[in-house]
Structure formats: structure tokens, C-alpha cells
Amino acid sequence: TPYMRKKVFAVQARPTSSRPLPVIQHPKVFPISNFWRPKGSMSIGASLDNTLVTKGVPATLSLGCRNNSTGDVVHVSIQVTENLHWSAQGRHRTRSKVLWRQETAQLEGLSALPKGGKRNEESVRNELEELRDAILQGNNSFRFSVPTSANASYQGGLLKL
């Protein structure tokens, strides 16, 4: 009888799609205040051109912004963060590391509301459409690559506003 040896191979993941699958993050409203006085809010929505973000492969992040406050935005910071969580023998540890970061003041939609200008019902209703259009048109887009030094595992949401 021929010599046979068993070897077990674990399946890590199913094959990925060859087509990019974009993801759009619903807009989130951030209250803006100066110490204890409210100054309005800022709405930000985002999309990523592909849900499969691979080390070394460029990805595009697009933002839609609406500044509903009386203050000007100096800059917006965009970053890719790697969060590592592990546990062994009852011990747990977490580590976060910024892999890529960009600060920009060149975004459309960051200028403040005019003094005395308030949002009316129509502007509130159209805000989601404006943010969606800004995201889809790519007016505020950023190309980035996850560094090859990043860990290859993934769990959780792709975008966090």
C-alpha cells in the first residue's frame, strides 16, 4: 500500500468578487459648539469605492459635507486606523495604529452659514440629496492605499464618521 499522509487545510475566506462593490455611509450629524454655546451642526457622508480594501491596492474615499453652523471649518482629518484586538488564556489586549492620515481644508461644503442664516424646511429636506450627489460626483475624493505592513485580517465596519 502506498504511504498516505493526511493534511488539513482550513478555508480562510471565499473568493472575492472581481467587480468592485462600493459602500456608502449614511450621513452623520455632528453638533458644533463653542464651549457651552451651540453653534449649529455639520453633516458628513462618505463612500468607499470598494468594500475589499487590500494592502497596497489604491482605494478612493469620497466625502459629502454640509456645514450648518455659524463657524468656519479649518480642516478635516481623514485617516485609516488599524485596530487590533486579541485574547489568549483569559488575557485581552487592544492596540490602535494610524496607517494613513491626511488633513485638508479643500472640501466643498465647509463654508459657514451666513450670519443670521438659518436652515429652512426645504434646505433640511434637500440636504441628504446634496450630500449623496457630492459623494457620487467625487468632488471631495481622496486616494489612499493601506500599507503593506498592515495586518491581513478584518472584522467590522469599513467607514466610521
JSON list of C-alpha atoms in Angstrom, two decimals:
[
{"chain": "A", "resi": 1, "resn": "THR", "atom": "CA", "xyz": [0.00, 0.00, 0.00]},
{"chain": "A", "resi": 2, "resn": "PRO", "atom": "CA", "xyz": [1.27, 3.46, -0.80]},
{"chain": "A", "resi": 3, "resn": "TYR", "atom": "CA", "xyz": [2.23, 5.74, 2.05]},
{"chain": "A", "resi": 4, "resn": "MET", "atom": "CA", "xyz": [-0.57, 8.26, 2.73]},
{"chain": "A", "resi": 5, "resn": "ARG", "atom": "CA", "xyz": [-0.48, 11.27, 4.94]},
{"chain": "A", "resi": 6, "resn": "LYS", "atom": "CA", "xyz": [-3.46, 13.39, 5.93]},
{"chain": "A", "resi": 7, "resn": "LYS", "atom": "CA", "xyz": [-3.18, 17.16, 5.94]},
{"chain": "A", "resi": 8, "resn": "VAL", "atom": "CA", "xyz": [-5.99, 19.52, 6.96]},
{"chain": "A", "resi": 9, "resn": "PHE", "atom": "CA", "xyz": [-6.38, 22.86, 5.19]},
{"chain": "A", "resi": 10, "resn": "ALA", "atom": "CA", "xyz": [-8.62, 25.49, 6.72]},
{"chain": "A", "resi": 11, "resn": "VAL", "atom": "CA", "xyz": [-10.60, 27.74, 4.41]},
{"chain": "A", "resi": 12, "resn": "GLN", "atom": "CA", "xyz": [-9.86, 31.34, 5.35]},
{"chain": "A", "resi": 13, "resn": "ALA", "atom": "CA", "xyz": [-12.44, 33.04, 3.10]},
{"chain": "A", "resi": 14, "resn": "ARG", "atom": "CA", "xyz": [-14.41, 32.52, -0.04]},
{"chain": "A", "resi": 15, "resn": "PRO", "atom": "CA", "xyz": [-13.07, 34.03, -3.27]},
{"chain": "A", "resi": 16, "resn": "THR", "atom": "CA", "xyz": [-13.68, 37.74, -3.64]},
{"chain": "A", "resi": 17, "resn": "SER", "atom": "CA", "xyz": [-15.70, 39.22, -6.45]},
{"chain": "A", "resi": 18, "resn": "SER", "atom": "CA", "xyz": [-13.77, 40.58, -9.41]},
{"chain": "A", "resi": 19, "resn": "ARG", "atom": "CA", "xyz": [-16.19, 43.53, -9.54]},
{"chain": "A", "resi": 20, "resn": "PRO", "atom": "CA", "xyz": [-15.70, 46.39, -7.07]},
{"chain": "A", "resi": 21, "resn": "LEU", "atom": "CA", "xyz": [-18.57, 46.72, -4.63]},
{"chain": "A", "resi": 22, "resn": "PRO", "atom": "CA", "xyz": [-18.84, 50.29, -3.27]},
{"chain": "A", "resi": 23, "resn": "VAL", "atom": "CA", "xyz": [-20.19, 51.14, 0.16]},
{"chain": "A", "resi": 24, "resn": "ILE", "atom": "CA", "xyz": [-21.92, 54.39, 1.17]},
{"chain": "A", "resi": 25, "resn": "GLN", "atom": "CA", "xyz": [-22.02, 55.51, 4.81]},
{"chain": "A", "resi": 26, "resn": "HIS", "atom": "CA", "xyz": [-25.23, 57.29, 5.72]},
{"chain": "A", "resi": 27, "resn": "PRO", "atom": "CA", "xyz": [-24.61, 60.91, 6.72]},
{"chain": "A", "resi": 28, "resn": "LYS", "atom": "CA", "xyz": [-23.93, 61.60, 10.36]},
{"chain": "A", "resi": 29, "resn": "VAL", "atom": "CA", "xyz": [-24.72, 64.90, 12.08]},
{"chain": "A", "resi": 30, "resn": "PHE", "atom": "CA", "xyz": [-22.08, 66.31, 14.42]},
{"chain": "A", "resi": 31, "resn": "PRO", "atom": "CA", "xyz": [-23.12, 69.12, 16.80]},
{"chain": "A", "resi": 32, "resn": "ILE", "atom": "CA", "xyz": [-20.77, 72.12, 16.75]},
{"chain": "A", "resi": 33, "resn": "SER", "atom": "CA", "xyz": [-20.34, 74.20, 19.88]},
{"chain": "A", "resi": 34, "resn": "ASN", "atom": "CA", "xyz": [-18.06, 76.84, 21.30]},
{"chain": "A", "resi": 35, "resn": "PHE", "atom": "CA", "xyz": [-17.54, 75.74, 24.89]},
{"chain": "A", "resi": 36, "resn": "TRP", "atom": "CA", "xyz": [-21.15, 75.54, 26.13]},
{"chain": "A", "resi": 37, "resn": "ARG", "atom": "CA", "xyz": [-22.90, 77.56, 23.36]},
{"chain": "A", "resi": 38, "resn": "PRO", "atom": "CA", "xyz": [-24.29, 75.61, 20.40]},
{"chain": "A", "resi": 39, "resn": "LYS", "atom": "CA", "xyz": [-23.15, 76.92, 17.00]},
{"chain": "A", "resi": 40, "resn": "GLY", "atom": "CA", "xyz": [-25.08, 74.53, 14.74]},
{"chain": "A", "resi": 41, "resn": "SER", "atom": "CA", "xyz": [-24.05, 71.24, 13.21]},
{"chain": "A", "resi": 42, "resn": "MET", "atom": "CA", "xyz": [-22.08, 69.61, 10.42]},
{"chain": "A", "resi": 43, "resn": "SER", "atom": "CA", "xyz": [-23.35, 66.71, 8.31]},
{"chain": "A", "resi": 44, "resn": "ILE", "atom": "CA", "xyz": [-20.85, 64.35, 6.71]},
{"chain": "A", "resi": 45, "resn": "GLY", "atom": "CA", "xyz": [-21.49, 61.33, 4.50]},
{"chain": "A", "resi": 46, "resn": "ALA", "atom": "CA", "xyz": [-18.87, 59.09, 2.87]},
{"chain": "A", "resi": 47, "resn": "SER", "atom": "CA", "xyz": [-18.36, 56.32, 0.35]},
{"chain": "A", "resi": 48, "resn": "LEU", "atom": "CA", "xyz": [-15.58, 53.88, -0.40]},
{"chain": "A", "resi": 49, "resn": "ASP", "atom": "CA", "xyz": [-15.20, 52.67, -3.99]},
{"chain": "A", "resi": 50, "resn": "ASN", "atom": "CA", "xyz": [-14.69, 49.04, -2.99]},
{"chain": "A", "resi": 51, "resn": "THR", "atom": "CA", "xyz": [-15.57, 47.04, 0.11]},
{"chain": "A", "resi": 52, "resn": "LEU", "atom": "CA", "xyz": [-12.48, 44.89, -0.44]},
{"chain": "A", "resi": 53, "resn": "VAL", "atom": "CA", "xyz": [-9.65, 47.09, 0.81]},
{"chain": "A", "resi": 54, "resn": "THR", "atom": "CA", "xyz": [-6.41, 45.23, 0.14]},
{"chain": "A", "resi": 55, "resn": "LYS", "atom": "CA", "xyz": [-2.88, 46.08, 1.23]},
{"chain": "A", "resi": 56, "resn": "GLY", "atom": "CA", "xyz": [-1.04, 48.11, -1.40]},
{"chain": "A", "resi": 57, "resn": "VAL", "atom": "CA", "xyz": [-4.06, 48.49, -3.70]},
{"chain": "A", "resi": 58, "resn": "PRO", "atom": "CA", "xyz": [-5.35, 52.07, -4.11]},
{"chain": "A", "resi": 59, "resn": "ALA", "atom": "CA", "xyz": [-8.86, 52.86, -2.83]},
{"chain": "A", "resi": 60, "resn": "THR", "atom": "CA", "xyz": [-10.92, 56.03, -3.16]},
{"chain": "A", "resi": 61, "resn": "LEU", "atom": "CA", "xyz": [-12.79, 57.68, -0.30]},
{"chain": "A", "resi": 62, "resn": "SER", "atom": "CA", "xyz": [-15.39, 60.32, -1.24]},
{"chain": "A", "resi": 63, "resn": "LEU", "atom": "CA", "xyz": [-16.98, 62.74, 1.23]},
{"chain": "A", "resi": 64, "resn": "GLY", "atom": "CA", "xyz": [-20.08, 64.88, 1.18]},
{"chain": "A", "resi": 65, "resn": "CYS", "atom": "CA", "xyz": [-20.10, 67.75, 3.70]},
{"chain": "A", "resi": 66, "resn": "ARG", "atom": "CA", "xyz": [-22.63, 70.34, 4.78]},
{"chain": "A", "resi": 67, "resn": "ASN", "atom": "CA", "xyz": [-21.66, 72.93, 7.38]},
{"chain": "A", "resi": 68, "resn": "ASN", "atom": "CA", "xyz": [-24.86, 74.03, 9.13]},
{"chain": "A", "resi": 69, "resn": "SER", "atom": "CA", "xyz": [-23.04, 76.07, 11.73]},
{"chain": "A", "resi": 70, "resn": "THR", "atom": "CA", "xyz": [-22.00, 79.69, 12.09]},
{"chain": "A", "resi": 71, "resn": "GLY", "atom": "CA", "xyz": [-18.31, 78.76, 12.34]},
{"chain": "A", "resi": 72, "resn": "ASP", "atom": "CA", "xyz": [-15.82, 78.05, 9.58]},
{"chain": "A", "resi": 73, "resn": "VAL", "atom": "CA", "xyz": [-14.16, 74.64, 9.46]},
{"chain": "A", "resi": 74, "resn": "VAL", "atom": "CA", "xyz": [-10.36, 74.96, 9.49]},
{"chain": "A", "resi": 75, "resn": "HIS", "atom": "CA", "xyz": [-9.63, 71.44, 8.26]},
{"chain": "A", "resi": 76, "resn": "VAL", "atom": "CA", "xyz": [-10.97, 67.90, 8.10]},
{"chain": "A", "resi": 77, "resn": "SER", "atom": "CA", "xyz": [-8.77, 64.97, 9.09]},
{"chain": "A", "resi": 78, "resn": "ILE", "atom": "CA", "xyz": [-9.16, 61.66, 7.26]},
{"chain": "A", "resi": 79, "resn": "GLN", "atom": "CA", "xyz": [-7.34, 58.58, 8.47]},
{"chain": "A", "resi": 80, "resn": "VAL", "atom": "CA", "xyz": [-7.08, 54.82, 8.09]},
{"chain": "A", "resi": 81, "resn": "THR", "atom": "CA", "xyz": [-6.74, 53.19, 11.51]},
{"chain": "A", "resi": 82, "resn": "GLU", "atom": "CA", "xyz": [-5.84, 49.58, 12.23]},
{"chain": "A", "resi": 83, "resn": "ASN", "atom": "CA", "xyz": [-7.45, 48.26, 15.42]},
{"chain": "A", "resi": 84, "resn": "LEU", "atom": "CA", "xyz": [-6.03, 45.01, 16.75]},
{"chain": "A", "resi": 85, "resn": "HIS", "atom": "CA", "xyz": [-7.84, 43.00, 19.43]},
{"chain": "A", "resi": 86, "resn": "TRP", "atom": "CA", "xyz": [-6.57, 39.70, 20.71]},
{"chain": "A", "resi": 87, "resn": "SER", "atom": "CA", "xyz": [-7.04, 37.41, 23.65]},
{"chain": "A", "resi": 88, "resn": "ALA", "atom": "CA", "xyz": [-5.28, 34.31, 24.94]},
{"chain": "A", "resi": 89, "resn": "GLN", "atom": "CA", "xyz": [-5.66, 32.35, 28.17]},
{"chain": "A", "resi": 90, "resn": "GLY", "atom": "CA", "xyz": [-8.13, 34.88, 29.59]},
{"chain": "A", "resi": 91, "resn": "ARG", "atom": "CA", "xyz": [-5.98, 37.94, 28.80]},
{"chain": "A", "resi": 92, "resn": "HIS", "atom": "CA", "xyz": [-7.09, 40.63, 26.38]},
{"chain": "A", "resi": 93, "resn": "ARG", "atom": "CA", "xyz": [-5.22, 43.39, 24.63]},
{"chain": "A", "resi": 94, "resn": "THR", "atom": "CA", "xyz": [-6.14, 46.14, 22.17]},
{"chain": "A", "resi": 95, "resn": "ARG", "atom": "CA", "xyz": [-3.91, 48.32, 20.03]},
{"chain": "A", "resi": 96, "resn": "SER", "atom": "CA", "xyz": [-4.74, 51.07, 17.55]},
{"chain": "A", "resi": 97, "resn": "LYS", "atom": "CA", "xyz": [-2.36, 52.39, 14.94]},
{"chain": "A", "resi": 98, "resn": "VAL", "atom": "CA", "xyz": [-2.92, 55.14, 12.34]},
{"chain": "A", "resi": 99, "resn": "LEU", "atom": "CA", "xyz": [-1.78, 53.75, 8.98]},
{"chain": "A", "resi": 100, "resn": "TRP", "atom": "CA", "xyz": [-2.60, 56.76, 6.78]},
{"chain": "A", "resi": 101, "resn": "ARG", "atom": "CA", "xyz": [-3.69, 60.31, 7.56]},
{"chain": "A", "resi": 102, "resn": "GLN", "atom": "CA", "xyz": [-4.48, 63.41, 5.56]},
{"chain": "A", "resi": 103, "resn": "GLU", "atom": "CA", "xyz": [-5.68, 66.81, 6.69]},
{"chain": "A", "resi": 104, "resn": "THR", "atom": "CA", "xyz": [-7.35, 69.06, 4.18]},
{"chain": "A", "resi": 105, "resn": "ALA", "atom": "CA", "xyz": [-9.20, 72.36, 4.03]},
{"chain": "A", "resi": 106, "resn": "GLN", "atom": "CA", "xyz": [-10.10, 71.95, 0.36]},
{"chain": "A", "resi": 107, "resn": "LEU", "atom": "CA", "xyz": [-13.52, 70.34, 0.78]},
{"chain": "A", "resi": 108, "resn": "GLU", "atom": "CA", "xyz": [-16.68, 71.69, -0.80]},
{"chain": "A", "resi": 109, "resn": "GLY", "atom": "CA", "xyz": [-19.48, 72.40, 1.67]},
{"chain": "A", "resi": 110, "resn": "LEU", "atom": "CA", "xyz": [-17.28, 73.58, 4.55]},
{"chain": "A", "resi": 111, "resn": "SER", "atom": "CA", "xyz": [-18.13, 77.28, 4.50]},
{"chain": "A", "resi": 112, "resn": "ALA", "atom": "CA", "xyz": [-20.30, 78.54, 7.35]},
{"chain": "A", "resi": 113, "resn": "LEU", "atom": "CA", "xyz": [-23.92, 79.61, 7.08]},
{"chain": "A", "resi": 114, "resn": "PRO", "atom": "CA", "xyz": [-24.25, 83.36, 6.55]},
{"chain": "A", "resi": 115, "resn": "LYS", "atom": "CA", "xyz": [-24.80, 85.39, 9.73]},
{"chain": "A", "resi": 116, "resn": "GLY", "atom": "CA", "xyz": [-28.44, 85.17, 10.64]},
{"chain": "A", "resi": 117, "resn": "GLY", "atom": "CA", "xyz": [-28.91, 82.44, 8.02]},
{"chain": "A", "resi": 118, "resn": "LYS", "atom": "CA", "xyz": [-30.98, 79.55, 9.25]},
{"chain": "A", "resi": 119, "resn": "ARG", "atom": "CA", "xyz": [-31.91, 76.29, 7.66]},
{"chain": "A", "resi": 120, "resn": "ASN", "atom": "CA", "xyz": [-35.44, 76.21, 6.41]},
{"chain": "A", "resi": 121, "resn": "GLU", "atom": "CA", "xyz": [-37.56, 73.11, 5.94]},
{"chain": "A", "resi": 122, "resn": "GLU", "atom": "CA", "xyz": [-36.71, 72.85, 2.25]},
{"chain": "A", "resi": 123, "resn": "SER", "atom": "CA", "xyz": [-32.95, 73.00, 2.86]},
{"chain": "A", "resi": 124, "resn": "VAL", "atom": "CA", "xyz": [-33.19, 70.30, 5.51]},
{"chain": "A", "resi": 125, "resn": "ARG", "atom": "CA", "xyz": [-35.15, 68.10, 3.11]},
{"chain": "A", "resi": 126, "resn": "ASN", "atom": "CA", "xyz": [-32.65, 68.57, 0.29]},
{"chain": "A", "resi": 127, "resn": "GLU", "atom": "CA", "xyz": [-29.56, 68.08, 2.43]},
{"chain": "A", "resi": 128, "resn": "LEU", "atom": "CA", "xyz": [-29.44, 64.29, 2.05]},
{"chain": "A", "resi": 129, "resn": "GLU", "atom": "CA", "xyz": [-29.74, 64.58, -1.72]},
{"chain": "A", "resi": 130, "resn": "GLU", "atom": "CA", "xyz": [-26.98, 67.21, -1.82]},
{"chain": "A", "resi": 131, "resn": "LEU", "atom": "CA", "xyz": [-24.68, 65.04, 0.27]},
{"chain": "A", "resi": 132, "resn": "ARG", "atom": "CA", "xyz": [-25.40, 61.99, -1.88]},
{"chain": "A", "resi": 133, "resn": "ASP", "atom": "CA", "xyz": [-24.74, 63.96, -5.08]},
{"chain": "A", "resi": 134, "resn": "ALA", "atom": "CA", "xyz": [-21.47, 65.36, -3.70]},
{"chain": "A", "resi": 135, "resn": "ILE", "atom": "CA", "xyz": [-20.34, 61.85, -2.76]},
{"chain": "A", "resi": 136, "resn": "LEU", "atom": "CA", "xyz": [-21.29, 60.32, -6.12]},
{"chain": "A", "resi": 137, "resn": "GLN", "atom": "CA", "xyz": [-19.74, 63.18, -8.13]},
{"chain": "A", "resi": 138, "resn": "GLY", "atom": "CA", "xyz": [-16.47, 62.71, -6.25]},
{"chain": "A", "resi": 139, "resn": "ASN", "atom": "CA", "xyz": [-15.95, 66.42, -5.56]},
{"chain": "A", "resi": 140, "resn": "ASN", "atom": "CA", "xyz": [-14.20, 65.59, -2.27]},
{"chain": "A", "resi": 141, "resn": "SER", "atom": "CA", "xyz": [-12.26, 62.42, -3.12]},
{"chain": "A", "resi": 142, "resn": "PHE", "atom": "CA", "xyz": [-9.06, 61.02, -1.66]},
{"chain": "A", "resi": 143, "resn": "ARG", "atom": "CA", "xyz": [-6.92, 58.15, -2.96]},
{"chain": "A", "resi": 144, "resn": "PHE", "atom": "CA", "xyz": [-5.07, 56.08, -0.43]},
{"chain": "A", "resi": 145, "resn": "SER", "atom": "CA", "xyz": [-3.50, 52.66, -0.06]},
{"chain": "A", "resi": 146, "resn": "VAL", "atom": "CA", "xyz": [-3.39, 50.50, 3.03]},
{"chain": "A", "resi": 147, "resn": "PRO", "atom": "CA", "xyz": [0.33, 49.99, 3.74]},
{"chain": "A", "resi": 148, "resn": "THR", "atom": "CA", "xyz": [1.76, 46.53, 3.13]},
{"chain": "A", "resi": 149, "resn": "SER", "atom": "CA", "xyz": [2.83, 46.47, 6.79]},
{"chain": "A", "resi": 150, "resn": "ALA", "atom": "CA", "xyz": [-0.85, 46.28, 7.88]},
{"chain": "A", "resi": 151, "resn": "ASN", "atom": "CA", "xyz": [-2.22, 43.05, 9.29]},
{"chain": "A", "resi": 152, "resn": "ALA", "atom": "CA", "xyz": [-4.26, 40.99, 6.85]},
{"chain": "A", "resi": 153, "resn": "SER", "atom": "CA", "xyz": [-7.31, 40.25, 9.00]},
{"chain": "A", "resi": 154, "resn": "TYR", "atom": "CA", "xyz": [-10.53, 42.23, 9.07]},
{"chain": "A", "resi": 155, "resn": "GLN", "atom": "CA", "xyz": [-13.74, 42.41, 11.09]},
{"chain": "A", "resi": 156, "resn": "GLY", "atom": "CA", "xyz": [-16.20, 45.26, 11.48]},
{"chain": "A", "resi": 157, "resn": "GLY", "atom": "CA", "xyz": [-17.27, 48.36, 9.58]},
{"chain": "A", "resi": 158, "resn": "LEU", "atom": "CA", "xyz": [-15.20, 49.90, 6.83]},
{"chain": "A", "resi": 159, "resn": "LEU", "atom": "CA", "xyz": [-16.19, 53.53, 7.44]},
{"chain": "A", "resi": 160, "resn": "LYS", "atom": "CA", "xyz": [-16.50, 55.40, 10.69]},
{"chain": "A", "resi": 161, "resn": "LEU", "atom": "CA", "xyz": [-17.53, 59.05, 10.68]}
]
